[in-house]
Coordinates of C-alpha atoms and ligand atoms in Angstrom, one line a residue:
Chain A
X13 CA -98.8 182.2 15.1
X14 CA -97.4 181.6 18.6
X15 CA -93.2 181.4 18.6
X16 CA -92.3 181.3 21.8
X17 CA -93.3 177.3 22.2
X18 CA -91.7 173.9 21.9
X19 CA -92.3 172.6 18.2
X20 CA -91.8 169.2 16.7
X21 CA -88.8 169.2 14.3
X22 CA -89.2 165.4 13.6
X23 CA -88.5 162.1 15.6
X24 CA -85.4 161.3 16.2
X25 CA -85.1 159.1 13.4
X26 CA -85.6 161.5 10.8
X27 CA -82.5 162.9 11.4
X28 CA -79.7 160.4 10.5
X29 CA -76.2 161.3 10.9
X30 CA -74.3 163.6 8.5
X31 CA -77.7 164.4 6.7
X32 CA -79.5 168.2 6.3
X33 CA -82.3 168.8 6.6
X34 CA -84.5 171.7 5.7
X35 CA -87.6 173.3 7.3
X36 CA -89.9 176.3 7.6
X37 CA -91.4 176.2 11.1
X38 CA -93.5 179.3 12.2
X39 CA -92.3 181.4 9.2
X40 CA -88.9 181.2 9.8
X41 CA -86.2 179.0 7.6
X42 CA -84.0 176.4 9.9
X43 CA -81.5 174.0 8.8
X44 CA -81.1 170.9 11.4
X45 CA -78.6 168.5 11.2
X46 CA -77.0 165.8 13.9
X47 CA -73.4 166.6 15.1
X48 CA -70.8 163.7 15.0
X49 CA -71.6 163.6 19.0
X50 CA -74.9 162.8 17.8
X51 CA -76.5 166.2 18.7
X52 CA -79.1 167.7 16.5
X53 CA -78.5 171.2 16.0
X54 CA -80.8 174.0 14.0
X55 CA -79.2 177.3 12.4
X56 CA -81.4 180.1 10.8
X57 CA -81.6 178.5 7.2
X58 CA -80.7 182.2 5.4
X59 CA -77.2 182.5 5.1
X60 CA -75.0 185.5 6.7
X61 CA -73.3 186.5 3.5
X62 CA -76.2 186.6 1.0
X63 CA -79.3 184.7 2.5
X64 CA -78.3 181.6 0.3
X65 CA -80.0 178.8 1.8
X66 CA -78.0 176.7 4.1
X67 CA -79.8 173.5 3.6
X68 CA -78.3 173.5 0.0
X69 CA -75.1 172.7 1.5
X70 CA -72.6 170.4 2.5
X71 CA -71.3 169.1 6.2
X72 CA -67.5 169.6 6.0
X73 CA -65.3 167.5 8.8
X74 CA -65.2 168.9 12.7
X75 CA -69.0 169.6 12.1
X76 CA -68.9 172.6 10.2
X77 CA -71.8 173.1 7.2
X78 CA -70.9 175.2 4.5
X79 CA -72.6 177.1 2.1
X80 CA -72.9 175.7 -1.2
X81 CA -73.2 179.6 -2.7
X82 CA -69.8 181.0 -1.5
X83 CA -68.4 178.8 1.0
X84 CA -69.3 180.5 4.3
X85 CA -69.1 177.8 6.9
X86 CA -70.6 177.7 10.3
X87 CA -69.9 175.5 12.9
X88 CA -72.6 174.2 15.6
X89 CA -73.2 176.9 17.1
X90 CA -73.9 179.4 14.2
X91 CA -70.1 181.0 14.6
X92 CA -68.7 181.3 10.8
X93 CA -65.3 179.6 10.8
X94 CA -64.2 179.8 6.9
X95 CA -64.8 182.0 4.2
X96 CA -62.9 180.9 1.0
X97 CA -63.1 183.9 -0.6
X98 CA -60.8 185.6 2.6
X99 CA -58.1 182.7 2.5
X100 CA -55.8 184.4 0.4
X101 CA -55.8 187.9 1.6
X102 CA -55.3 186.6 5.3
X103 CA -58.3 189.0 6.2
X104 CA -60.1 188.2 9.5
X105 CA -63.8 186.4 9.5
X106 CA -66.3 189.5 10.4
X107 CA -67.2 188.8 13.8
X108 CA -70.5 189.4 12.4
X109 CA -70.4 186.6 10.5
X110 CA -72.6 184.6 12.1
X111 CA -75.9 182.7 12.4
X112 CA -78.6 182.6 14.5
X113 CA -78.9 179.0 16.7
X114 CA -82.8 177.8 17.8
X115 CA -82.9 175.9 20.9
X116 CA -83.0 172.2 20.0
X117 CA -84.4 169.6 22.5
X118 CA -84.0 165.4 21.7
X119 CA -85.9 163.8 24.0
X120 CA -88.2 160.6 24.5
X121 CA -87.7 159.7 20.7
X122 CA -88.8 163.3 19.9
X123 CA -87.1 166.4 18.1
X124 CA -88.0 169.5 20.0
X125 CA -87.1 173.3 18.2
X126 CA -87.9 176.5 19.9
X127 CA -88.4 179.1 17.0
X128 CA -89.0 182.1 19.4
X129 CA -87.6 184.9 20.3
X130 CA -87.9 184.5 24.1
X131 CA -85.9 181.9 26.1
X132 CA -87.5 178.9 26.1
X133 CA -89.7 178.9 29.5
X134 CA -89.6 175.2 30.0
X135 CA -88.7 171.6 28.7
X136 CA -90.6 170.0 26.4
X137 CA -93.3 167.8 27.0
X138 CA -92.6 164.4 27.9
X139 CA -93.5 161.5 25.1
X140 CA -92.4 158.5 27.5
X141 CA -93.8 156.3 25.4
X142 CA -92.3 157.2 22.3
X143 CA -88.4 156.9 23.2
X144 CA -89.5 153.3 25.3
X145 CA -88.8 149.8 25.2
X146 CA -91.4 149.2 26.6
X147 CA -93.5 150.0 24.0
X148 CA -94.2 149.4 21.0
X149 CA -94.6 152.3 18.5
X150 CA -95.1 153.6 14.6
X151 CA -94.6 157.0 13.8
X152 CA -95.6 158.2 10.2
X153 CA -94.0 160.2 7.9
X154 CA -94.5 163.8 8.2
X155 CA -97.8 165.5 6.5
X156 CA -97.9 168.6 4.7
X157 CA -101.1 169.9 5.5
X158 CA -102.2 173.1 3.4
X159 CA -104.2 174.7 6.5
X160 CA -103.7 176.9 9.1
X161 CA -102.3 175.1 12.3
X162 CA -105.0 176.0 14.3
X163 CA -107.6 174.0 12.2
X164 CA -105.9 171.1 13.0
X165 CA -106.1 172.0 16.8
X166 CA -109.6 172.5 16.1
X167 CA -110.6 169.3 14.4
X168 CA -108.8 167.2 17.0
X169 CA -111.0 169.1 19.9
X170 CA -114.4 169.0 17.3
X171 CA -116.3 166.3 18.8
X172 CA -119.2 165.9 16.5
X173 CA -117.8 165.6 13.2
X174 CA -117.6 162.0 13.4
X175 CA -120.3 161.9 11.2
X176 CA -120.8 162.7 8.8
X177 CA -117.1 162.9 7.7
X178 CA -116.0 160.3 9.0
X179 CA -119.4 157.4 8.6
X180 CA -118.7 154.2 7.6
X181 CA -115.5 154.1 9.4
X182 CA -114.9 155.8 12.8
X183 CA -118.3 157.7 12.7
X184 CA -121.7 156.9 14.2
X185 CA -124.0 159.5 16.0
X186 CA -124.0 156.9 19.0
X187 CA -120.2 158.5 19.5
X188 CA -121.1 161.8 19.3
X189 CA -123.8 161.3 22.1
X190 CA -121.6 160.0 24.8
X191 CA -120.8 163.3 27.4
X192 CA -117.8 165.1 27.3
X193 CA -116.1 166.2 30.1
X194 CA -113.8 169.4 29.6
X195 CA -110.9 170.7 31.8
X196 CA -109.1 173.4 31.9
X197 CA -105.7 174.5 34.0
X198 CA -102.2 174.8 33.7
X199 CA -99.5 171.8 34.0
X200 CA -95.7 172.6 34.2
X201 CA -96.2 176.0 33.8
X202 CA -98.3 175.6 30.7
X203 CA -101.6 176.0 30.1
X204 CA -103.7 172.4 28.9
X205 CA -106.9 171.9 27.5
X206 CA -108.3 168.2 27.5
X207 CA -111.2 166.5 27.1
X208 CA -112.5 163.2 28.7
X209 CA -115.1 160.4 27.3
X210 CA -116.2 157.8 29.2
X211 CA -118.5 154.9 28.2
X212 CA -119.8 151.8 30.4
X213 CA -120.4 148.8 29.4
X214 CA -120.9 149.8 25.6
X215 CA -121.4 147.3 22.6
X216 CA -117.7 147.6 20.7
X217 CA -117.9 148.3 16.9
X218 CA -116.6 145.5 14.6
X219 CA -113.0 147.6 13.6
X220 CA -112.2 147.5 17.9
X221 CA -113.9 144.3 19.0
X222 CA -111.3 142.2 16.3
X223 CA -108.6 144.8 18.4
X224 CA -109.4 143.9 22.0
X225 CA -111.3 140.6 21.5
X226 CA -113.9 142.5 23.9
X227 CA -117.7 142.2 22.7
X228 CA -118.8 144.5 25.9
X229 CA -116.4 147.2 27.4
X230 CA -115.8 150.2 29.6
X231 CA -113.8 153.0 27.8
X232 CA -112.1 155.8 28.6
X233 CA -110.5 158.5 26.2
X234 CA -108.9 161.5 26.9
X235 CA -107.5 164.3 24.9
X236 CA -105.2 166.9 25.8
X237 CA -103.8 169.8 24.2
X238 CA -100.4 170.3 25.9
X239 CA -99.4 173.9 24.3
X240 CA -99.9 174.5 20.5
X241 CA -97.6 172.0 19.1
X242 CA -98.6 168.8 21.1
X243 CA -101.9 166.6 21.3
X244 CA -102.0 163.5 23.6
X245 CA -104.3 161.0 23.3
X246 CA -105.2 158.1 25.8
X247 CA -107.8 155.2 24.4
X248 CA -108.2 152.5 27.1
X249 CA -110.6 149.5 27.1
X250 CA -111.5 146.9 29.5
X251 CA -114.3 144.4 30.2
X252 CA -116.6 146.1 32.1
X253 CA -115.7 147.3 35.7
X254 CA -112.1 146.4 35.0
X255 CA -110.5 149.6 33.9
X256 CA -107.6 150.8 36.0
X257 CA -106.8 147.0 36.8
X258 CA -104.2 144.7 34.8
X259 CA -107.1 143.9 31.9
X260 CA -106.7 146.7 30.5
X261 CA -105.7 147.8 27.1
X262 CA -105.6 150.3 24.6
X263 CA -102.9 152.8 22.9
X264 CA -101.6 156.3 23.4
X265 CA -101.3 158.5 20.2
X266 CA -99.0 161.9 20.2
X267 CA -100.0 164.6 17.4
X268 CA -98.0 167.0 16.9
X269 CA -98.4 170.3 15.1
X270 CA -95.7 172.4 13.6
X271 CA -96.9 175.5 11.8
X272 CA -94.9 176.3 8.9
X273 CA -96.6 179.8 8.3
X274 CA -100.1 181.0 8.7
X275 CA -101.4 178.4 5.8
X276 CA -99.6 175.2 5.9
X277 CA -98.2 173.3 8.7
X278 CA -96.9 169.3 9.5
X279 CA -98.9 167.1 11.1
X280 CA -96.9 163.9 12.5
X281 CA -98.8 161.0 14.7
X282 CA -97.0 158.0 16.8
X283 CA -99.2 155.9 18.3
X284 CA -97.5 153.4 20.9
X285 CA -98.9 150.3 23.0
X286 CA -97.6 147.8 25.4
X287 CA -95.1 146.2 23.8
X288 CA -96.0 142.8 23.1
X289 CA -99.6 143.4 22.9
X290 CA -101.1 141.6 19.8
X291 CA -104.3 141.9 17.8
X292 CA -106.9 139.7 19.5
X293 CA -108.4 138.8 15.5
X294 CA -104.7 138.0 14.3
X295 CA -102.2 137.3 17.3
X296 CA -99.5 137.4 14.9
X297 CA -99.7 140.7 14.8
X298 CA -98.8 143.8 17.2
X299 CA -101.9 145.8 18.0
X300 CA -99.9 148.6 17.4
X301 CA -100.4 148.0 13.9
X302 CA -103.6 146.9 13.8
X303 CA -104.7 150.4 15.3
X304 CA -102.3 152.2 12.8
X305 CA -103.7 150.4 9.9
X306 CA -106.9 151.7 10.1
X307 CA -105.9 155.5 10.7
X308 CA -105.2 156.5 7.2
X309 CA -108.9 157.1 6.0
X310 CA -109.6 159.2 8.6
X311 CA -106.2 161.1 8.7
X312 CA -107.5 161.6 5.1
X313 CA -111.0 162.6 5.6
X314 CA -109.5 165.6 8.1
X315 CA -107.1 166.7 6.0
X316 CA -109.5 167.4 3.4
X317 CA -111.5 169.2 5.6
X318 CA -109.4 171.6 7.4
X319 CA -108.1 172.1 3.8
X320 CA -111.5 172.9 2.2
X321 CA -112.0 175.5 5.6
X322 CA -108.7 177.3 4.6
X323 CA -109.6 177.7 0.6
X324 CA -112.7 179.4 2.2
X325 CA -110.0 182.1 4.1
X326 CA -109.7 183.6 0.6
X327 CA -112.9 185.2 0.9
X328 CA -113.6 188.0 2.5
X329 CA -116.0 187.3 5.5
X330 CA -118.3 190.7 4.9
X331 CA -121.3 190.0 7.2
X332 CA -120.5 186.2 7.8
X333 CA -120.5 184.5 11.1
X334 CA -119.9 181.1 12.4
X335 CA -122.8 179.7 14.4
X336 CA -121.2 178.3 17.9
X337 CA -123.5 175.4 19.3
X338 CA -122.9 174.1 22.7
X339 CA -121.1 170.9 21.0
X340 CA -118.4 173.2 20.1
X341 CA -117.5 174.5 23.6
X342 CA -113.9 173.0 23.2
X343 CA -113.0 174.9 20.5
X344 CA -113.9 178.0 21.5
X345 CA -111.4 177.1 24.7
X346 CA -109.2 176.2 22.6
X347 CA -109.1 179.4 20.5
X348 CA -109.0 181.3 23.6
X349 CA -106.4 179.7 25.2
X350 CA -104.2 180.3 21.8
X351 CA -105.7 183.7 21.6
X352 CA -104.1 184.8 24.8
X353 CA -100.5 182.6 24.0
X354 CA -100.5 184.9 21.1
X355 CA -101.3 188.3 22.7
X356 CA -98.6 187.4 25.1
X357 CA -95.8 187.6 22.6
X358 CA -97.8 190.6 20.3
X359 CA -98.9 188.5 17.4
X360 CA -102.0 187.2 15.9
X361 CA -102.9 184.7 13.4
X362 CA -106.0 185.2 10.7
X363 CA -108.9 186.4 12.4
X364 CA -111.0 183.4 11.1
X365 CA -109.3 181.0 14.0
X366 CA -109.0 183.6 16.3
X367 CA -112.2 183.9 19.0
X368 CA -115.1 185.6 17.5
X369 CA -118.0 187.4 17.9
X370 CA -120.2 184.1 16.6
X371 CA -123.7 184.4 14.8
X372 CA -126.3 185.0 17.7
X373 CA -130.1 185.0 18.1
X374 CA -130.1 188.8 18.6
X375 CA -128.6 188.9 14.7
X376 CA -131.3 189.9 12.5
X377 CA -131.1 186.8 10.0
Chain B
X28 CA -124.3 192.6 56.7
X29 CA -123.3 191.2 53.2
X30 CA -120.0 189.2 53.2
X31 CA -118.4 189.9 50.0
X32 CA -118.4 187.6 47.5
X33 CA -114.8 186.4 46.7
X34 CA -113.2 187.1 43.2
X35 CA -114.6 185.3 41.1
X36 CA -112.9 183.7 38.2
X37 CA -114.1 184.3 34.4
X38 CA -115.3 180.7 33.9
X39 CA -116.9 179.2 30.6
X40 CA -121.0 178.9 30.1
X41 CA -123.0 178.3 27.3
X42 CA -126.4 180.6 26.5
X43 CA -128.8 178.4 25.3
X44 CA -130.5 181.9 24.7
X45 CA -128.2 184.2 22.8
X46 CA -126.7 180.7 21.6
X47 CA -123.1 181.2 22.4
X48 CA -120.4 180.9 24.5
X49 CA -119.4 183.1 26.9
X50 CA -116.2 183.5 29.5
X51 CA -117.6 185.4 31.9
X52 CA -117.0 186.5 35.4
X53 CA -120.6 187.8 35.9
X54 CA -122.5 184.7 35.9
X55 CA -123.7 184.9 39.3
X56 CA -125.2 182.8 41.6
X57 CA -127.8 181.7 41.1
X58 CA -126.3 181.8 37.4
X59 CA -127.8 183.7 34.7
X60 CA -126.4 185.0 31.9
X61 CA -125.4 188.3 32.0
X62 CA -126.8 189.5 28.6
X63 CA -130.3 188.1 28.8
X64 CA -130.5 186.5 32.4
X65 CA -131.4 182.7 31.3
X66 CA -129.7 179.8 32.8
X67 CA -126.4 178.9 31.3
X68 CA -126.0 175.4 30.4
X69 CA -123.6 174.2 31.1
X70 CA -121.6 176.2 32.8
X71 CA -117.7 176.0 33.9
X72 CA -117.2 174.9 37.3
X73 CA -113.8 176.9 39.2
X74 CA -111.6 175.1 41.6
X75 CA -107.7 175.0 42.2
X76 CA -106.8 176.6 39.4
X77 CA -109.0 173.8 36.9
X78 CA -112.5 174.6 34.9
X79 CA -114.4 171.4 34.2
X80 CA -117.4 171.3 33.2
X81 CA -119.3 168.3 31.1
X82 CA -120.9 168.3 28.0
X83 CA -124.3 166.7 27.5
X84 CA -124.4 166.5 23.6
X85 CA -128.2 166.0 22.4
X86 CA -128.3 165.3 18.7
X87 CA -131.8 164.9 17.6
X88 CA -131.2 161.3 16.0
X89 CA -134.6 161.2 14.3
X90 CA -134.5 164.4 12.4
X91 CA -131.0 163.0 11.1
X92 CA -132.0 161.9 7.3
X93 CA -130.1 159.8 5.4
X94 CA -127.7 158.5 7.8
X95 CA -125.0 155.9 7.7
X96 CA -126.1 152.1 8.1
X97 CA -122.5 151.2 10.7
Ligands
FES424 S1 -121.8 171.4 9.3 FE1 -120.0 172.1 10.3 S2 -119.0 173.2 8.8 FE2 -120.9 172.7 7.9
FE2_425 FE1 -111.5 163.6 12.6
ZN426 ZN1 -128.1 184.8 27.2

């Protein structure tokens, strides 16, 4: 599980003023809340005095939350300031009274943590779109997936399990035939995996032609893993010949990944468009929502599966081995890439989403 | 006189052969892959710090059974 990264507490709206809030994120317990000032701030969850946890408590005035076991309270910046129990004796606080702060990041709409041990490297990614007026955007409630993080990273780089999981809605094997450009580099200091599709003048399915009002269209689409907490997609349409110019349209999606420990972590999506594009079939409503509507099947469909892959983890793997086919070339970048984020602060995650030796013709089947 | 070759980055290429992905920095040029000396395909192109390299995918449609109608 890599630390030392830029995580996804929540959008900014899930963190109202004077409210707690609770979360695991990489295996270690945080409470968040949002300062009078409006700042959100994260402490280690675990209490000084007796590892009650903090997000059981209370916010107290001058921004101070204390802890509903004993009283211990802490203001912003993890420094205890009051302990009931002392109040009468005149003793001092312990100077060692105090908790651990995470690096917290708002920006473009988005709550950033840092759970790591190292200083954080960089700032976060950018989300433009998210924090915009310009733009019109839903975000969904967080998911609890039960599945390691990495098979979500995985499923969103899998390019040919359109069908069958996902037939009848998103699916056809026309999709999975179109080519698939992959890159690789680094951006800001971070290292980015992405993937670009490109079709020409391509018959729309009924679900986008009642989006776009296009029968006929050029599309691009590009993924792109920016570290292991972030996914950015790009979907844009336009009658053919006429991408890049003012006809175009389409929507840009965020995923973001935030492992909670090596089995479960939250999966949140805001997809954003120009604001005051509507749906070409209903012009009454925002294409926004016309693209978000249709996501929850599919949001469904790889949920199950990445949670079906993890209830396989409980096995032990004896002689199995995956079977790599060329389709799957993004993944196995994308476990690399990981791979080496992880080696670079000691760790490692299960060996089942780690790179592999895979199942090869020189195996005696 | 050989000029030697510069360093050449490990870059991505797929064995249809041993079936499997390999990063490698012993493709060669031409490229072959260093365990059994077949052409990869396709292989990671290296330049300015990026890797591309494009995907062909080739499902065989027809031997496909029992496959959705949309
Ligand atoms: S076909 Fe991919 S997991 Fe079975
Ligand atoms: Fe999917
Ligand atoms: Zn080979």
């Amino acid at each position: 599980m890599i630390r030392n990264a830029w995580y996804v507490a929540g959008f900014s709206a899930e963190f109202a003023p004077d409210s707690i809030t609770g979360q695991v994120i990489t295996g270690r317990p945080v409470v968040l809340w949002r300062t009078r000032q409006g700042r959100a701030v994260a402490l280690d969850a675990r209490c000084a005095h007796k590892r009650f946890p903090l997000w059981e408590g209370r916010l107290l005035a001058g921004d101070v939350l204390e802890c509903a076991y004993h009283g211990f309270a802490y203001d912003p910046s993890g420094k205890c300031v009051a302990i009931p129990a002392l109040h009468e004796t005149g003793q001092h606080i312990p100077r060692t009274a105090r908790q651990r702060a995470f690096p917290v990041a708002e920006q473009d709409g988005v709550v950033w943590l840092w759970p790591g041990d190292a200083e954080p490297a960089s700032h976060p990614p950018r989300t433009v779109e998210i924090g915009s007026d310009g733009w019109d955007t839903i975000n969904t409630e967080p998911m609890e997936v039960a599945a390691n993080a990495r098979l979500l990273i995985e499923n969103l780089f899998d390019l040919t399990h359109f069908y069958p999981l996902h037939a009848g809605n998103i699916g056809s094997l026309a999709d999975a035939r179109v080519p698939v450009e992959i890159e690789r580099g680094r951006r800001d200091g971070l290292p980015y995996l992405k993937t670009v599709r490109r079709r020409h003048s391509f018959t729309l399915p009924p679900m986008t032609r009642d989006r776009f009002g296009l029968e006929v269209a050029d599309q691009l689409q590009e993924h792109t893993m920016v570290g292991p907490g972030l996914f950015h997609v790009v979907v844009t349409v336009a009658p053919p010949g006429r991408l890049g110019t003012g006809d175009e349209q389409g929507f840009v999606l965020y995923q973001s990944i935030t492992p909670r420990d090596e089995s479960s972590h939250v999966w949140r999506r805001s997809t954003s468009c120009r604001s005051g594009t509507t749906w070409a079939a209903s012009p009454g409503k925002s294409l926004v929502e016309a693209i978000v509507a249709g996501a929850p099947t599919v949001i469904e469909q790889d949920r199950w599966a990445i949670e079906q892959q993890q209830k396989m983890f409980g096995y032990p793997d004896d002689d199995y081995r995956e079977v790599h086919i060329k389709t799957d070339g993004a993944v196995v970048m994308a476990r690399h890439l990981l791979d080496e984020m992880e080696a670079a602060e000691g760790t490692a995650g299960p060996a089942q989403v780690r790179s592999q030796r895979s199942r090869q013709s020189s195996d005696a089947r | 006189m050989t000029v030697p070759a510069p360093a050449q980055p490990a870059v991505w290429g797929f064995c249809g052969t041993c079936e499997r992905w390999q990063l490698s920095a012993a493709w060669g040029s031409p490229p072959a892959c260093p365990e059994c000396g077949s052409l990869p395909q396709p292989l990671e192109s290296w330049a300015d710090g990026t890797g591309r390299l494009t995907l062909i995918l080739e499902l065989a449609l027809s031997t496909a059974g029992g496959q959705p109608a949309g």
